[in-house]
Amino acid sequence: MKITLAQLNPVVGDVRGNLQKIAATLAAEPRTSDLVVFSELFLVGYPPRDLLEKPGLIRQVQEALEHLVDLSTRYPATGILVGAPQPTGRDIGKGLCNCAVLIYQGQVRLRQAKSLLPTYDVFDETRHFDPAGEVLVLPFKDEILGISICEDAWYDPELWFRRLYPLDPIQTQAGLGATVLINISASPFQVGKEEVRHRLFQCHARKYGLPVVYVNQVGGNDELIFDGRSQALDRAGEAIAVLPGFAEAVVTVDLAQAGEAGLYRPQEKIATVHEALVLGLKDYLGKCGFKQAVMGLSGGVDSAVTCCLAAAALGRENVLGVLMPSPYTSRDSIDDSLVLARNLGVETRLIPITPIYESYRKALEGPLNLGEIELTLENIQARIRGNILMAISNKFGHMVLSTGNKSELAVGYCTLYGDMSGGLGVLADVPKTLVYELAAYLNRDREIIPASTIRKAPSAELRPDQTDQDTLPPYDLLDRIMNHYLTEGCAYEDIVKLGFEPETVQWVIRTIDKNEYKRRQAAPGLKITSKAFGMGRRIPIAARFEI
């Protein structure tokens, strides 16, 4: 059987546009393909979230499926497998299911609903969907297809510390006589997940002695980034084809062909982080209707890396870097920002904030009894800069990119309505130590980010001779404790047992917890780790929990 893997980038809610992608793919593919496979919920894009509560969206989906039924008559030798929400027709439950719909020769031949509905991390599928009433297989041409949807294939005791589901859909389909396993997915990217996915599908192929076809969504939708890396494996688990990461691709494979040992090679992890952030940034702006971005250039590594990512995502002509020196900004920081901009070819503007800052200080020093140097005055500088960037956004239509990293966001080392201003937090899930790795990766072929930017001690430059480590633990230490607490879910006592100073652990945990209110007001951030601040972390603000 020849199967076409259509790894495409849908737009959430754009049923008509996504339908056009299907039609264009069918028109471009050879008529010898037996089945063209699209990803999970492709017609509405993933995740559609509460758009599923709009009756008009479901009507559009039904109309699109009717169109596909008509379209399939033009391709009598080819089936179309596409993900779409479908009404259950039942009076109880949510009334919708997450379906794989197979259309062939003017008829819907199968509607297989998703059985396992995840509710962890960023997933909330039981909010909208009912699980499958039964697991089916479908005789199709000379094969028997076992069609599953994303989580259905993730029933593996080795992946979970406890059993999440009572049912194993893949095992059921193999027991029903499936000769080909097909999984359509919208599996979000996180660092290292690609290898886990490959091992998972390789295990299915070897366990049941069946070829496996896996088609994953690609593209950025809000905070989530989908990396694709769709693949077809032979019954021994060797790759027949592996599609690229972070790019659309359409590939037709013959499942009768033997796979090739070594064809699958995991991508370098820092390269995947770079590609994910570029794609997420590009799609977030593009799908929100923005063409240009503006950001503050401070001379630090965070703004430098953000600027590089923006130039790669949008084109250098669509990026504006704004230098906003204060009385405490060093000449080196200005020079480093200008060198970076020149290396990238991006436009810059210089808007000194000292006159504005002095007027603020003069107006407030009496009413607020301000001292010469204090936190209020530091935050005023950050807020002046945020206002300037938003003014540029208002005037020219640029989206403001906030440049703060995950480590700063974790402990609240950022200013509400100041450096937190923006439409997208590009590095919001990138710990400071990983920011430095990204900087080195960006400089792998030539020096784009000045070496002096990377070497110098991080500083907000909001008071004389300031460094981040005046307030924070060293970033390598902070990031390790943060990872144990946030990502691994370790308790205070467990982290201390790993050899960390109790006082430092206590400070980090308490500071993370008390800054939840700040993070709730932050710009959406691109997710690249297994636990990001955002839609997958639901912590109350008005709460009291002692470690």
Coordinates of C-alpha atoms in Angstrom, one line a residue:
M1 CA 0.0 0.0 0.0
K2 CA 1.2 3.5 -0.9
I3 CA 0.4 6.1 1.7
T4 CA 1.0 9.8 1.6
L5 CA 2.0 11.5 4.8
A6 CA 0.7 15.1 4.6
Q7 CA 2.6 17.0 7.4
L8 CA 1.0 20.4 7.1
N9 CA 0.6 23.6 9.1
P10 CA -3.1 24.4 9.7
V11 CA -4.5 27.6 11.1
V12 CA -6.8 27.1 14.1
G13 CA -10.4 27.9 13.3
D14 CA -9.7 28.4 9.6
V15 CA -11.8 25.5 8.2
R16 CA -12.0 26.9 4.7
G17 CA -8.2 27.6 4.5
N18 CA -7.4 24.2 5.9
L19 CA -9.7 22.6 3.4
Q20 CA -7.9 24.4 0.6
K21 CA -4.6 22.8 1.9
I22 CA -6.2 19.4 1.6
A23 CA -7.4 20.1 -1.9
A24 CA -4.0 21.4 -3.0
T25 CA -2.3 18.4 -1.5
L26 CA -4.6 16.0 -3.3
A27 CA -4.1 17.8 -6.6
A28 CA -0.3 17.7 -6.3
E29 CA 0.0 14.1 -5.3
P30 CA 0.4 11.2 -7.8
R31 CA -2.9 9.3 -8.5
T32 CA -1.1 6.1 -7.5
S33 CA -1.3 7.0 -3.7
D34 CA -3.8 4.7 -2.0
L35 CA -4.4 6.9 1.0
V36 CA -3.5 10.5 1.9
V37 CA -3.2 11.1 5.7
F38 CA -3.6 14.4 7.4
S39 CA -3.1 15.2 11.1
E40 CA -5.3 15.3 14.1
L41 CA -8.2 17.8 14.0
F42 CA -6.7 19.1 10.8
L43 CA -9.8 20.8 9.6
V44 CA -9.9 23.0 12.7
G45 CA -6.3 23.0 13.7
Y46 CA -5.0 22.0 17.1
P47 CA -5.7 23.0 19.7
P48 CA -9.1 24.6 18.9
R49 CA -10.0 25.0 22.6
D50 CA -13.3 26.8 23.2
L51 CA -13.8 27.5 19.5
L52 CA -15.4 24.1 19.6
E53 CA -18.3 25.6 21.6
K54 CA -19.2 27.7 18.6
P55 CA -22.0 26.0 16.5
G56 CA -20.9 27.8 13.4
L57 CA -17.5 26.1 13.5
I58 CA -19.0 22.7 13.7
R59 CA -21.3 23.5 10.8
Q60 CA -18.3 24.6 8.7
V61 CA -16.6 21.3 9.5
Q62 CA -19.6 19.3 8.3
E63 CA -19.7 21.4 5.1
A64 CA -16.0 20.8 4.6
L65 CA -16.4 17.1 5.0
E66 CA -19.3 17.1 2.5
H67 CA -17.0 18.9 0.1
L68 CA -14.3 16.3 0.7
V69 CA -16.8 13.5 0.0
D70 CA -17.5 15.2 -3.4
L71 CA -13.8 15.8 -4.0
S72 CA -12.9 12.2 -3.4
T73 CA -14.8 11.2 -6.5
R74 CA -12.1 12.9 -8.6
Y75 CA -9.6 10.6 -7.0
P76 CA -11.3 7.2 -7.2
A77 CA -8.1 5.3 -6.3
T78 CA -7.2 7.4 -3.3
G79 CA -8.6 7.5 0.2
I80 CA -8.5 10.7 2.3
L81 CA -7.9 10.4 6.1
V82 CA -8.4 13.6 8.0
G83 CA -8.9 14.7 11.6
A84 CA -12.1 16.6 12.5
P85 CA -14.5 17.1 15.4
Q86 CA -17.7 15.2 14.9
P87 CA -21.0 15.2 16.7
T88 CA -21.7 12.0 18.6
G89 CA -25.5 12.2 18.1
R90 CA -25.9 11.2 21.8
D91 CA -28.0 13.2 24.3
I92 CA -25.5 12.6 27.1
G93 CA -21.9 13.7 27.4
K94 CA -20.2 16.6 25.6
G95 CA -21.8 15.7 22.2
L96 CA -18.5 15.9 20.3
C97 CA -15.7 13.5 19.6
N98 CA -12.2 13.9 18.2
C99 CA -12.4 11.9 15.1
A100 CA -10.3 10.4 12.3
V101 CA -12.6 10.4 9.2
L102 CA -11.7 8.2 6.2
I103 CA -13.4 9.2 2.9
Y104 CA -13.2 7.1 -0.2
Q105 CA -15.0 7.1 -3.6
G106 CA -17.7 9.5 -2.5
Q107 CA -18.4 8.0 0.9
V108 CA -17.4 8.3 4.5
R109 CA -16.0 4.8 5.2
L110 CA -15.0 5.2 8.8
R111 CA -15.3 7.6 11.8
Q112 CA -12.9 6.5 14.5
A113 CA -13.1 8.6 17.6
K114 CA -10.2 9.1 19.9
S115 CA -10.3 6.8 22.9
L116 CA -7.8 8.3 25.3
L117 CA -8.4 12.0 26.1
P118 CA -5.5 13.6 27.9
T119 CA -6.1 16.1 30.6
Y120 CA -2.5 16.7 31.8
D121 CA -0.1 19.6 31.0
V122 CA -1.5 21.6 28.1
F123 CA -4.2 19.1 27.2
D124 CA -7.8 19.5 28.3
E125 CA -9.7 17.2 25.9
T126 CA -12.4 16.0 28.2
R127 CA -13.6 19.6 28.4
H128 CA -14.9 19.3 24.8
F129 CA -14.9 15.6 23.7
D130 CA -16.4 12.3 24.6
P131 CA -14.2 9.2 24.3
A132 CA -14.7 6.6 21.6
G133 CA -17.6 4.2 22.1
E134 CA -15.6 1.4 20.5
V135 CA -12.2 0.8 18.8
L136 CA -12.6 -0.3 15.2
V137 CA -10.5 -1.5 12.3
L138 CA -11.3 -1.0 8.6
P139 CA -10.7 -3.3 5.6
F140 CA -9.3 -1.0 3.0
K141 CA -8.1 -2.3 -0.4
D142 CA -5.7 -5.1 0.5
E143 CA -5.1 -4.1 4.1
I144 CA -6.9 -3.8 7.4
L145 CA -6.3 -0.3 8.9
G146 CA -6.0 0.3 12.6
I147 CA -6.5 4.1 12.9
S148 CA -5.7 5.8 16.1
I149 CA -5.3 9.5 17.3
C150 CA -2.3 10.8 19.1
E151 CA -2.7 9.8 22.8
D152 CA -4.2 6.5 21.7
A153 CA -0.7 5.4 20.9
W154 CA 0.9 6.6 24.1
Y155 CA -0.4 3.8 26.3
D156 CA 2.9 2.5 27.5
P157 CA 3.6 1.6 31.1
E158 CA 7.2 2.7 30.7
L159 CA 6.1 6.3 30.0
W160 CA 3.9 6.8 33.1
F161 CA 4.5 6.5 36.8
R162 CA 0.9 5.3 37.1
R163 CA -1.6 3.8 34.8
L164 CA -3.7 6.6 33.3
Y165 CA -6.2 4.7 31.1
P166 CA -8.0 1.3 31.3
L167 CA -7.8 0.7 27.6
D168 CA -4.9 0.1 25.1
P169 CA -6.4 1.0 21.7
I170 CA -3.3 -0.1 19.7
Q171 CA -3.4 -3.5 21.3
T172 CA -7.1 -3.8 20.6
Q173 CA -6.7 -2.9 16.9
A174 CA -3.8 -5.4 16.6
G175 CA -6.1 -8.0 18.2
L176 CA -8.8 -7.2 15.7
G177 CA -6.5 -8.1 12.9
A178 CA -5.1 -4.8 11.8
T179 CA -2.3 -5.1 9.2
V180 CA -1.3 -1.4 9.2
L181 CA -1.3 0.9 12.2
I182 CA -1.9 4.6 11.4
N183 CA -1.7 7.4 14.0
I184 CA -2.7 11.0 13.3
S185 CA -1.4 13.4 15.8
A186 CA -1.0 17.0 17.1
S187 CA 1.9 16.3 19.4
P188 CA 3.5 19.5 20.7
F189 CA 7.3 19.9 20.7
Q190 CA 9.4 19.8 23.8
V191 CA 13.1 19.3 24.0
G192 CA 13.9 15.6 23.8
K193 CA 10.4 14.4 23.0
E194 CA 11.2 13.5 19.4
E195 CA 13.3 10.6 20.4
V196 CA 10.7 9.3 22.9
R197 CA 8.1 9.4 20.1
H198 CA 10.3 7.5 17.7
R199 CA 11.0 4.8 20.3
L200 CA 7.3 4.6 21.1
F201 CA 6.2 3.9 17.5
Q202 CA 9.2 1.7 16.9
C203 CA 8.0 -0.4 19.9
H204 CA 4.5 -0.7 18.4
A205 CA 5.9 -1.9 15.1
R206 CA 8.1 -4.5 16.7
K207 CA 5.6 -5.6 19.3
Y208 CA 2.8 -6.3 16.8
G209 CA 4.9 -7.0 13.7
L210 CA 3.1 -4.3 11.8
P211 CA 4.1 -1.3 9.7
V212 CA 3.3 2.0 11.4
V213 CA 2.4 5.4 9.8
Y214 CA 2.6 8.5 12.1
V215 CA 1.5 11.9 10.8
N216 CA 2.1 14.8 13.1
Q217 CA 1.0 18.5 12.8
V218 CA 3.6 21.1 12.2
G219 CA 3.6 24.8 13.0
G220 CA 3.0 27.2 15.9
N221 CA -0.4 27.8 17.5
D222 CA -0.3 30.3 20.4
E223 CA 2.1 28.9 23.0
L224 CA 2.5 25.5 21.4
I225 CA 4.9 24.5 18.7
F226 CA 4.4 21.4 16.6
D227 CA 7.6 19.9 15.1
G228 CA 6.2 17.4 12.7
R229 CA 8.8 14.6 12.2
S230 CA 6.2 12.3 10.8
Q231 CA 7.4 8.9 9.9
A232 CA 6.6 5.5 8.4
L233 CA 8.2 2.4 9.9
D234 CA 8.3 -1.1 8.6
R235 CA 7.2 -4.1 10.7
A236 CA 10.7 -4.4 12.2
G237 CA 10.5 -0.8 13.4
E238 CA 13.0 0.6 10.8
A239 CA 12.3 3.9 9.2
I240 CA 11.0 3.8 5.6
A241 CA 10.7 7.7 5.7
V242 CA 11.2 10.4 8.2
L243 CA 9.9 13.8 7.4
P244 CA 11.8 17.0 8.4
G245 CA 11.2 18.9 11.6
F246 CA 9.5 22.3 11.8
A247 CA 8.6 22.4 8.1
E248 CA 5.7 21.3 5.9
A249 CA 6.4 18.2 3.9
V250 CA 4.3 15.7 1.9
V251 CA 5.9 12.3 1.2
T252 CA 4.5 9.2 -0.3
V253 CA 5.8 5.8 0.9
D254 CA 5.3 2.2 -0.1
L255 CA 4.7 0.1 3.0
A256 CA 5.9 -2.9 1.1
Q257 CA 9.4 -1.3 1.1
A258 CA 11.8 -2.4 3.9
G259 CA 13.0 0.3 6.2
E260 CA 16.6 1.4 6.5
A261 CA 18.6 1.1 9.7
G262 CA 20.0 4.4 10.6
L263 CA 17.6 6.4 8.5
Y264 CA 16.1 8.0 11.6
R265 CA 18.6 10.3 13.3
P266 CA 17.5 12.6 16.1
Q267 CA 18.1 16.3 15.6
E268 CA 20.6 18.1 17.7
K269 CA 18.7 19.4 20.7
I270 CA 20.0 22.9 20.7
A271 CA 19.1 23.1 16.9
T272 CA 15.6 21.9 17.7
V273 CA 15.2 24.7 20.3
H274 CA 16.3 27.3 17.8
E275 CA 14.1 25.9 15.0
A276 CA 11.1 25.7 17.4
L277 CA 11.5 29.3 18.6
V278 CA 11.9 30.6 15.0
L279 CA 8.8 28.7 13.8
G280 CA 6.7 29.6 16.9
L281 CA 7.6 33.3 16.6
K282 CA 6.9 33.3 12.8
D283 CA 3.6 31.6 13.1
Y284 CA 2.4 33.6 16.2
L285 CA 2.9 36.9 14.4
G286 CA 1.7 35.7 11.0
K287 CA -1.4 33.9 12.3
C288 CA -2.2 37.0 14.4
G289 CA -1.9 39.3 11.4
F290 CA 1.4 41.0 12.3
K291 CA 4.3 41.3 9.8
Q292 CA 6.9 43.3 11.9
A293 CA 8.3 43.2 15.4
V294 CA 9.9 45.7 17.7
M295 CA 12.0 45.0 20.9
G296 CA 14.3 46.8 23.2
L297 CA 18.0 46.2 22.7
S298 CA 19.9 46.4 26.0
G299 CA 23.3 45.0 25.1
G300 CA 22.5 41.9 27.0
V301 CA 22.3 38.3 25.8
D302 CA 18.5 37.9 26.1
S303 CA 17.7 40.8 23.8
A304 CA 20.5 39.7 21.5
V305 CA 19.2 36.2 21.1
T306 CA 15.6 37.4 20.8
C307 CA 16.7 39.8 18.0
C308 CA 18.5 36.9 16.2
L309 CA 15.4 34.7 16.4
A310 CA 13.1 37.5 15.2
A311 CA 15.4 38.3 12.2
A312 CA 15.4 34.6 11.2
A313 CA 11.6 34.3 11.6
L314 CA 10.4 37.5 10.0
G315 CA 13.3 38.7 7.9
R316 CA 15.8 41.4 9.0
E317 CA 13.8 44.1 7.3
N318 CA 10.8 43.4 9.5
V319 CA 12.6 43.8 12.9
L320 CA 13.2 47.0 14.7
G321 CA 15.6 47.2 17.7
V322 CA 15.2 50.2 20.0
L323 CA 18.1 51.4 22.2
M324 CA 16.8 53.2 25.3
P325 CA 19.8 54.2 27.4
S326 CA 19.3 55.5 30.9
P327 CA 21.7 57.3 33.2
Y328 CA 23.1 53.8 34.2
T329 CA 23.5 52.3 30.7
S330 CA 27.1 51.7 29.9
R331 CA 28.7 52.7 26.7
D332 CA 29.6 49.1 26.1
S333 CA 26.0 48.1 26.1
I334 CA 25.1 50.6 23.5
D335 CA 28.1 49.6 21.3
D336 CA 27.2 45.9 21.7
S337 CA 23.6 46.5 20.6
L338 CA 24.7 48.5 17.5
V339 CA 27.2 45.8 16.5
L340 CA 24.5 43.1 16.9
A341 CA 22.1 45.1 14.8
R342 CA 24.8 45.7 12.1
N343 CA 25.7 42.0 12.0
L344 CA 22.0 41.1 11.6
G345 CA 21.2 44.0 9.2
V346 CA 18.2 45.1 11.4
E347 CA 17.1 48.7 11.8
T348 CA 17.7 50.5 15.1
R349 CA 16.5 53.6 16.8
L350 CA 18.1 55.4 19.7
I351 CA 15.6 57.0 22.2
P352 CA 17.4 58.0 25.4
I353 CA 15.1 57.8 28.4
T354 CA 17.1 60.0 30.8
P355 CA 15.0 63.2 30.3
I356 CA 11.8 61.2 30.9
Y357 CA 13.2 59.4 33.9
E358 CA 14.4 62.7 35.5
S359 CA 10.9 64.2 35.0
Y360 CA 9.3 61.2 36.7
R361 CA 11.8 61.4 39.5
K362 CA 11.2 65.1 40.0
A363 CA 7.4 64.6 40.0
L364 CA 7.4 61.7 42.4
E365 CA 10.3 62.3 44.8
G366 CA 8.2 64.5 47.1
P367 CA 4.9 62.6 47.1
L368 CA 6.6 59.3 47.4
N369 CA 9.6 60.4 49.5
L370 CA 12.0 58.8 47.0
G371 CA 15.6 58.2 47.8
E372 CA 18.5 58.6 45.4
I373 CA 18.6 54.9 44.4
E374 CA 15.7 52.5 45.2
L375 CA 13.6 49.8 43.5
T376 CA 10.8 52.2 42.6
L377 CA 13.1 54.2 40.5
E378 CA 14.6 51.1 38.9
N379 CA 11.1 49.9 37.9
I380 CA 10.2 53.4 36.5
Q381 CA 13.0 53.1 34.0
A382 CA 11.7 49.7 32.9
R383 CA 8.2 51.1 32.6
I384 CA 9.3 54.0 30.5
R385 CA 10.9 51.6 28.1
G386 CA 7.8 49.5 27.9
N387 CA 5.7 52.6 27.1
I388 CA 8.1 53.6 24.3
L389 CA 7.9 50.2 22.7
M390 CA 4.1 50.2 23.0
A391 CA 4.0 53.7 21.4
I392 CA 6.0 52.4 18.4
S393 CA 3.6 49.4 18.2
N394 CA 0.6 51.8 18.2
K395 CA 2.2 54.0 15.6
F396 CA 3.6 51.5 13.1
G397 CA 1.8 48.2 13.9
H398 CA 4.8 46.2 15.1
M399 CA 4.2 43.5 17.7
V400 CA 6.4 44.1 20.8
L401 CA 8.5 41.1 21.7
S402 CA 9.4 40.8 25.4
T403 CA 12.9 39.4 25.9
G404 CA 12.8 38.0 29.5
N405 CA 13.9 34.5 30.0
K406 CA 12.3 31.7 32.1
S407 CA 14.7 32.1 35.0
E408 CA 13.8 35.7 35.5
L409 CA 10.1 35.0 35.0
A410 CA 10.3 32.2 37.6
V411 CA 11.6 34.5 40.4
G412 CA 9.9 37.7 39.3
Y413 CA 13.1 39.4 38.3
C414 CA 11.1 41.5 35.8
T415 CA 8.9 44.5 35.9
L416 CA 5.1 44.5 35.4
Y417 CA 4.2 46.9 32.6
G418 CA 7.9 47.4 32.0
D419 CA 10.2 44.8 30.4
M420 CA 7.2 42.4 30.7
S421 CA 5.3 44.5 28.2
G422 CA 4.7 42.8 24.9
G423 CA 2.6 40.5 22.7
L424 CA 4.9 37.5 22.9
G425 CA 7.5 36.2 25.3
V426 CA 10.0 34.6 23.0
L427 CA 12.3 33.2 25.7
A428 CA 9.7 32.8 28.4
D429 CA 10.3 29.0 28.5
V430 CA 14.1 29.2 28.0
P431 CA 16.2 29.2 31.2
K432 CA 19.1 31.5 31.3
T433 CA 21.7 28.8 30.9
L434 CA 19.9 27.6 27.8
V435 CA 19.9 31.2 26.5
Y436 CA 23.7 31.1 26.6
E437 CA 23.7 27.8 24.7
L438 CA 21.5 29.4 22.0
A439 CA 23.9 32.3 21.8
A440 CA 26.7 29.9 21.1
Y441 CA 24.7 28.1 18.5
L442 CA 23.8 31.4 16.8
N443 CA 27.5 32.2 16.7
R444 CA 28.5 28.7 15.4
D445 CA 29.5 29.9 11.9
R446 CA 30.4 33.5 12.6
E447 CA 30.1 36.0 15.4
I448 CA 26.7 37.6 15.2
I449 CA 26.2 38.2 18.9
P450 CA 29.3 40.1 20.1
A451 CA 31.5 38.1 22.4
S452 CA 31.5 40.9 24.9
T453 CA 27.7 40.5 25.2
I454 CA 28.1 36.9 26.1
R455 CA 31.1 37.3 28.4
K456 CA 29.9 40.2 30.6
A457 CA 28.0 39.7 33.9
P458 CA 24.2 39.9 33.3
S459 CA 22.9 43.3 34.5
A460 CA 19.6 45.2 34.2
E461 CA 21.7 48.4 34.5
L462 CA 19.0 50.2 36.5
R463 CA 21.4 51.4 39.2
P464 CA 25.2 51.9 39.3
D465 CA 27.4 48.8 39.0
Q466 CA 24.3 46.5 39.2
T467 CA 24.5 42.8 38.3
D468 CA 21.8 40.1 38.4
Q469 CA 23.7 38.2 41.0
D470 CA 23.3 41.0 43.5
T471 CA 19.8 39.7 43.8
L472 CA 19.7 36.2 42.4
P473 CA 21.7 33.0 42.9
P474 CA 24.1 32.2 40.1
Y475 CA 22.0 31.2 37.1
D476 CA 23.4 27.7 36.8
L477 CA 22.4 27.1 40.4
L478 CA 19.0 28.8 40.0
D479 CA 18.2 26.9 36.8
R480 CA 19.0 23.5 38.4
I481 CA 16.8 24.2 41.5
M482 CA 14.1 25.6 39.2
N483 CA 14.1 22.4 37.1
H484 CA 13.9 20.1 40.1
Y485 CA 11.0 22.1 41.5
L486 CA 9.0 23.1 38.4
T487 CA 9.7 20.3 35.9
E488 CA 10.3 17.3 38.1
G489 CA 7.9 18.4 40.9
C490 CA 10.4 17.8 43.7
A491 CA 9.6 18.9 47.2
Y492 CA 11.9 21.1 49.2
E493 CA 13.3 18.2 51.3
D494 CA 14.1 16.2 48.1
I495 CA 16.0 19.1 46.5
V496 CA 18.0 19.7 49.6
K497 CA 18.9 16.0 49.7
L498 CA 20.5 16.5 46.2
G499 CA 23.2 18.7 47.9
F500 CA 21.8 22.2 47.5
E501 CA 22.0 24.8 50.3
P502 CA 18.7 24.7 52.3
E503 CA 18.5 28.5 52.4
T504 CA 19.0 28.8 48.6
V505 CA 16.4 26.2 47.9
Q506 CA 13.9 27.8 50.2
W507 CA 14.5 31.2 48.7
V508 CA 14.0 29.9 45.1
I509 CA 10.8 28.0 45.9
R510 CA 9.2 30.8 47.9
T511 CA 10.2 33.4 45.3
I512 CA 8.8 31.3 42.5
D513 CA 5.5 30.8 44.4
K514 CA 4.9 34.4 45.3
N515 CA 5.4 35.7 41.8
E516 CA 2.5 33.7 40.3
Y517 CA 0.5 37.0 40.0
K518 CA 3.2 38.5 37.8
R519 CA 3.3 35.6 35.5
R520 CA -0.4 35.6 35.1
Q521 CA -0.1 39.0 33.5
A522 CA 2.9 38.1 31.3
A523 CA 2.7 37.8 27.5
P524 CA 2.1 34.3 26.1
G525 CA 5.4 32.5 25.9
L526 CA 6.6 29.9 23.4
K527 CA 6.7 26.4 25.1
I528 CA 9.8 24.3 24.6
T529 CA 10.1 22.3 27.8
S530 CA 7.9 19.8 29.5
K531 CA 6.7 22.4 32.0
A532 CA 6.3 25.9 30.9
F533 CA 4.6 28.9 32.6
G534 CA 1.4 29.2 30.7
M535 CA -1.6 27.1 29.7
G536 CA -0.1 23.9 31.1
R537 CA 0.6 25.1 34.6
R538 CA -2.6 26.0 36.6
I539 CA -1.5 27.4 39.9
P540 CA -3.9 29.6 42.0
I541 CA -2.7 33.1 42.7
A542 CA -4.6 33.8 46.0
A543 CA -3.2 30.8 47.8
R544 CA -1.1 30.0 50.8
F545 CA 1.0 26.9 50.8
E546 CA 4.1 26.6 53.0
I547 CA 7.0 24.4 51.9

